[in-house]
mmCIF file of C-alpha atoms in Angstrom:
data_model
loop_
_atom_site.group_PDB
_atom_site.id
_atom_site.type_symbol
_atom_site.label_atom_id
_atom_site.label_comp_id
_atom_site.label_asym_id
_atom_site.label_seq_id
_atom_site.Cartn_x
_atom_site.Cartn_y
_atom_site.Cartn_z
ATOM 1 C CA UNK E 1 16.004 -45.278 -88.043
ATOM 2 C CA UNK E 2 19.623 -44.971 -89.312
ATOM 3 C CA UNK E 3 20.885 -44.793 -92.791
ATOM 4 C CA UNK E 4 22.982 -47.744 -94.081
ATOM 5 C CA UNK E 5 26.054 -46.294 -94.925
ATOM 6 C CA UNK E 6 27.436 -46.584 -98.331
ATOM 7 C CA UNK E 7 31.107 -47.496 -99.084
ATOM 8 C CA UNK E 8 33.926 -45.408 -98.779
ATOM 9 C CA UNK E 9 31.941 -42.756 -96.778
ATOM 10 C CA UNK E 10 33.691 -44.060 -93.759
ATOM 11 C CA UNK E 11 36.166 -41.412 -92.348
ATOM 12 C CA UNK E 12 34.773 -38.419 -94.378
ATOM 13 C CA UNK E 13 33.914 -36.431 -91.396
ATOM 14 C CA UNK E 14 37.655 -37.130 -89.239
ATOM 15 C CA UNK E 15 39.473 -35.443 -92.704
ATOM 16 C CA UNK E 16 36.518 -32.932 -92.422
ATOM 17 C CA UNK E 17 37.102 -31.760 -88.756
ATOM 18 C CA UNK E 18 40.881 -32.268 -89.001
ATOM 19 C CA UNK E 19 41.014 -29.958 -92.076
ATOM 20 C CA UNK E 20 38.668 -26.965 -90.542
ATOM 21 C CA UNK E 21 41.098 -27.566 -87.528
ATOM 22 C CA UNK E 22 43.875 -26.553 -89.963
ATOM 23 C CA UNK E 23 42.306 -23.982 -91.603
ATOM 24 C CA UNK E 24 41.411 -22.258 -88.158
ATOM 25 C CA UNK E 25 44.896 -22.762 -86.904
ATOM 26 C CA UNK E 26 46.415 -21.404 -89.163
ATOM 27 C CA UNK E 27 44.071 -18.219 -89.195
ATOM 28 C CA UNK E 28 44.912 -17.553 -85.402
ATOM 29 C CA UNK E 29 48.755 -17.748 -86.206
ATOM 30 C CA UNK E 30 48.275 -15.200 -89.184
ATOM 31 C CA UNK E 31 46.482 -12.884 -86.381
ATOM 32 C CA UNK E 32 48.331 -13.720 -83.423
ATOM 33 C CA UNK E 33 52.086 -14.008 -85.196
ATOM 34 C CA UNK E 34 50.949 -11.187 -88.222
ATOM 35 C CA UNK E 35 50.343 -8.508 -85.056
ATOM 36 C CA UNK E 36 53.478 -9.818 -84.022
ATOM 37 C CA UNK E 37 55.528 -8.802 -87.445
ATOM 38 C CA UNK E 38 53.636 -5.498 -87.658
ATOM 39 C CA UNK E 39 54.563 -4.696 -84.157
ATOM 40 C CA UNK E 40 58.185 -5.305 -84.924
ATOM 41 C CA UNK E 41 58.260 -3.680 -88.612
ATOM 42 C CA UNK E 42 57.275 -0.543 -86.297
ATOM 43 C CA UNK E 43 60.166 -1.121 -84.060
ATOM 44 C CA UNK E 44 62.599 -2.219 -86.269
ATOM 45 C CA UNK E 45 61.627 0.911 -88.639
ATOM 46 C CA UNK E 46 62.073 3.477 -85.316
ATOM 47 C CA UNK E 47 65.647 1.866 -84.263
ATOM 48 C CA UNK E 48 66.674 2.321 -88.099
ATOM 49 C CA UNK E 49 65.700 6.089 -87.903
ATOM 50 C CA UNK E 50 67.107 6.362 -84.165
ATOM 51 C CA UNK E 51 70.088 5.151 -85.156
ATOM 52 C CA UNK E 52 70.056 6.978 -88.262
ATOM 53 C CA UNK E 53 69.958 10.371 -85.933
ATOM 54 C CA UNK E 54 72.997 9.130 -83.592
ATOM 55 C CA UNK E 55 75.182 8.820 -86.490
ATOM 56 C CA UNK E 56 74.401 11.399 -88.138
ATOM 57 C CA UNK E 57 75.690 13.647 -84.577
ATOM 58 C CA UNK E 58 78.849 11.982 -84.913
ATOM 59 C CA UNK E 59 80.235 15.389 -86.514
ATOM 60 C CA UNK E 60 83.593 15.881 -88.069
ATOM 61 C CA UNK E 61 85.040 18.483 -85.875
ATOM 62 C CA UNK E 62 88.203 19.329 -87.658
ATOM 63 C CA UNK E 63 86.031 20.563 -90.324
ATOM 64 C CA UNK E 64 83.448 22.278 -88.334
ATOM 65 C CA UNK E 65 85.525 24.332 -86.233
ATOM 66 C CA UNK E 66 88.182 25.105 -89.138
ATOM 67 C CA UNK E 67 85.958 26.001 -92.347
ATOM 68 C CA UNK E 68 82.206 25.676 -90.520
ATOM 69 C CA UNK E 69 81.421 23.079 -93.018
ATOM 70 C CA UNK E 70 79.397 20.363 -91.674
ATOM 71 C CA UNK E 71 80.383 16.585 -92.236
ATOM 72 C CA UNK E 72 79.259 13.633 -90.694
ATOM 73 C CA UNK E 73 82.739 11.432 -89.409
ATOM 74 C CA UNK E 74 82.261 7.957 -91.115
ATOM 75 C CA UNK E 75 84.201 6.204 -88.717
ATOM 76 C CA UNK E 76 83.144 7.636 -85.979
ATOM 77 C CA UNK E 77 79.140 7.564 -87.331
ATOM 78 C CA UNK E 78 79.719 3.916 -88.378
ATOM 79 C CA UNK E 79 81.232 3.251 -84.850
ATOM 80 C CA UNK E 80 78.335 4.776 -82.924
ATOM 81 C CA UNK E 81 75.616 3.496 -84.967
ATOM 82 C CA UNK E 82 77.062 -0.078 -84.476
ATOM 83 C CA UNK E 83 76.912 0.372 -80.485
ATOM 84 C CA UNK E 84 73.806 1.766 -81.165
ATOM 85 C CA UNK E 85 72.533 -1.436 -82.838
ATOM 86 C CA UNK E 86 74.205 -3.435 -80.773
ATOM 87 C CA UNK E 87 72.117 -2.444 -77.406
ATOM 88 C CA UNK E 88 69.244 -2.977 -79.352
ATOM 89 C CA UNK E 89 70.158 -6.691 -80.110
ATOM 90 C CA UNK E 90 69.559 -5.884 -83.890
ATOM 91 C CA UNK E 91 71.911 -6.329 -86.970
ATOM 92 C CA UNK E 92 72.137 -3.581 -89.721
ATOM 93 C CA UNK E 93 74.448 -1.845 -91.819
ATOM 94 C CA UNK E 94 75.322 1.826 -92.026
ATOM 95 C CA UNK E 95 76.267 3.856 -95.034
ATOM 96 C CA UNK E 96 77.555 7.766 -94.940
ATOM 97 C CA UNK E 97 77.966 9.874 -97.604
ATOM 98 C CA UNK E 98 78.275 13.914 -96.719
ATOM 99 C CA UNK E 99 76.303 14.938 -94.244
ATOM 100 C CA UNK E 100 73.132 11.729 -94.722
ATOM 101 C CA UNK E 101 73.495 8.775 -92.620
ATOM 102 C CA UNK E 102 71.213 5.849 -93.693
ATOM 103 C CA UNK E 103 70.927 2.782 -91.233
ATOM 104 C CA UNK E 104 69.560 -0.656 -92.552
ATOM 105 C CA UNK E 105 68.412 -2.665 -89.361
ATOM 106 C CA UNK E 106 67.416 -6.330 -89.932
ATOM 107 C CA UNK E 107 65.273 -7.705 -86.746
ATOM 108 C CA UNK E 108 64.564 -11.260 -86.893
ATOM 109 C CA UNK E 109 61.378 -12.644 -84.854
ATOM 110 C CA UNK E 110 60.313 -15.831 -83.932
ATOM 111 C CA UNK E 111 56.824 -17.672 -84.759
ATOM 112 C CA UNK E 112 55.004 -18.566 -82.089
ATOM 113 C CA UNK E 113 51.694 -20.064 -83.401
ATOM 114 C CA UNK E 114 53.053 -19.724 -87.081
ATOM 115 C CA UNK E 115 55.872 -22.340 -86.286
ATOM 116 C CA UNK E 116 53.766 -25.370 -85.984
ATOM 117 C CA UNK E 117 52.810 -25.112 -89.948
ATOM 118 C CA UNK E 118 56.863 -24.496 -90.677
ATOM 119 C CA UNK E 119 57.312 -20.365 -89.814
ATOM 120 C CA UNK E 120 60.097 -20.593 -87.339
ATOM 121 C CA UNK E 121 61.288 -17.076 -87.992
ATOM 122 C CA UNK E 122 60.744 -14.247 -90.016
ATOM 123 C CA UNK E 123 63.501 -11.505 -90.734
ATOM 124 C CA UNK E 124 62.639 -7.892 -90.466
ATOM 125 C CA UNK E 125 64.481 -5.240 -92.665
ATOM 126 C CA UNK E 126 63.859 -1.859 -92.418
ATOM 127 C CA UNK E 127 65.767 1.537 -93.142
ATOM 128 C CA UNK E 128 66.160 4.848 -91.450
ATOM 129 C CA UNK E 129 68.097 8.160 -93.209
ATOM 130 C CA UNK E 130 69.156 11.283 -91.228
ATOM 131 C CA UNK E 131 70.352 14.059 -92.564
ATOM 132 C CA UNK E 132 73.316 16.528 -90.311
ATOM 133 C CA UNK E 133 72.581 20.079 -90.389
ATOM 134 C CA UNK E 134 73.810 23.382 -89.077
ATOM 135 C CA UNK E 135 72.346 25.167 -86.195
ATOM 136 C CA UNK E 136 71.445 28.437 -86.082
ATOM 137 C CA UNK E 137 73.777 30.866 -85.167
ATOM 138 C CA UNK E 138 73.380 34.308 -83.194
ATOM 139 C CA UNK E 139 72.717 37.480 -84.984
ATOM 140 C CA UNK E 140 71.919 36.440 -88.072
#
């Protein structure tokens, strides 16, 4: 024996499924796409640091070989870092001061599962610092 149904129960259970549909969609695209921005948060953070390292190399050699001081070449850091970022397919600044180099890298990922709910992209900054120093030297 069925239940009469009462008014305006009609329809309940459509908004019911449709909104647990929701609900679980949009948990699998905070897994799935969240792994995804962790992943590149890691990457964008080591291409920051690398290219935090190959600008800090870029040595001025005028002053090295004339007084031993060490100083990072700005132009030459900025240059390399650039070319740097630029294999990577990454945007970022550079910024030089003495003998630190700090690299901002902004990565910008797209949403796969995250998209259909209005995610299309999320940008990615993160910053690396490197710091130029002196070798050791014989004898002493």
């Amino acid at each position: 024996m069925t239940r009469p149904r009462r008014r305006g129960e009609s329809g309940q259970t459509i908004a019911f499924v449709v909104g647990i549909t929701l609900a679980l969609l949009l948990l699998i695209g905070l897994t799935v796409d969240g792994g995804r921005i962790l992943s590149a948060r890691e990457r964008a953070l080591d291409e920051a640091q690398e290219a935090a390292r190959v600008g800090a190399q870029q040595l001025d050699q005028a002053a090295l070989h004339t007084r031993g001081v060490v100083i990072v070449n700005q132009a030459d850091a900025s240059r390399a870092v650039q070319v740097y970022l630029q294999a990577t397919g990454d945007t970022g600044s550079v910024s030089v001061q003495g003998t630190d180099v700090q690299v901002s890298v902004q990565h910008t990922l797209g949403m796969d599962i995250l998209s259909l709910v209005g995610i299309g992209t999320v940008t990615i900054s993160e910053t690396g610092i490197a710091h130029a120093a002196q070798g050791t030297v014989a004898g002493r």
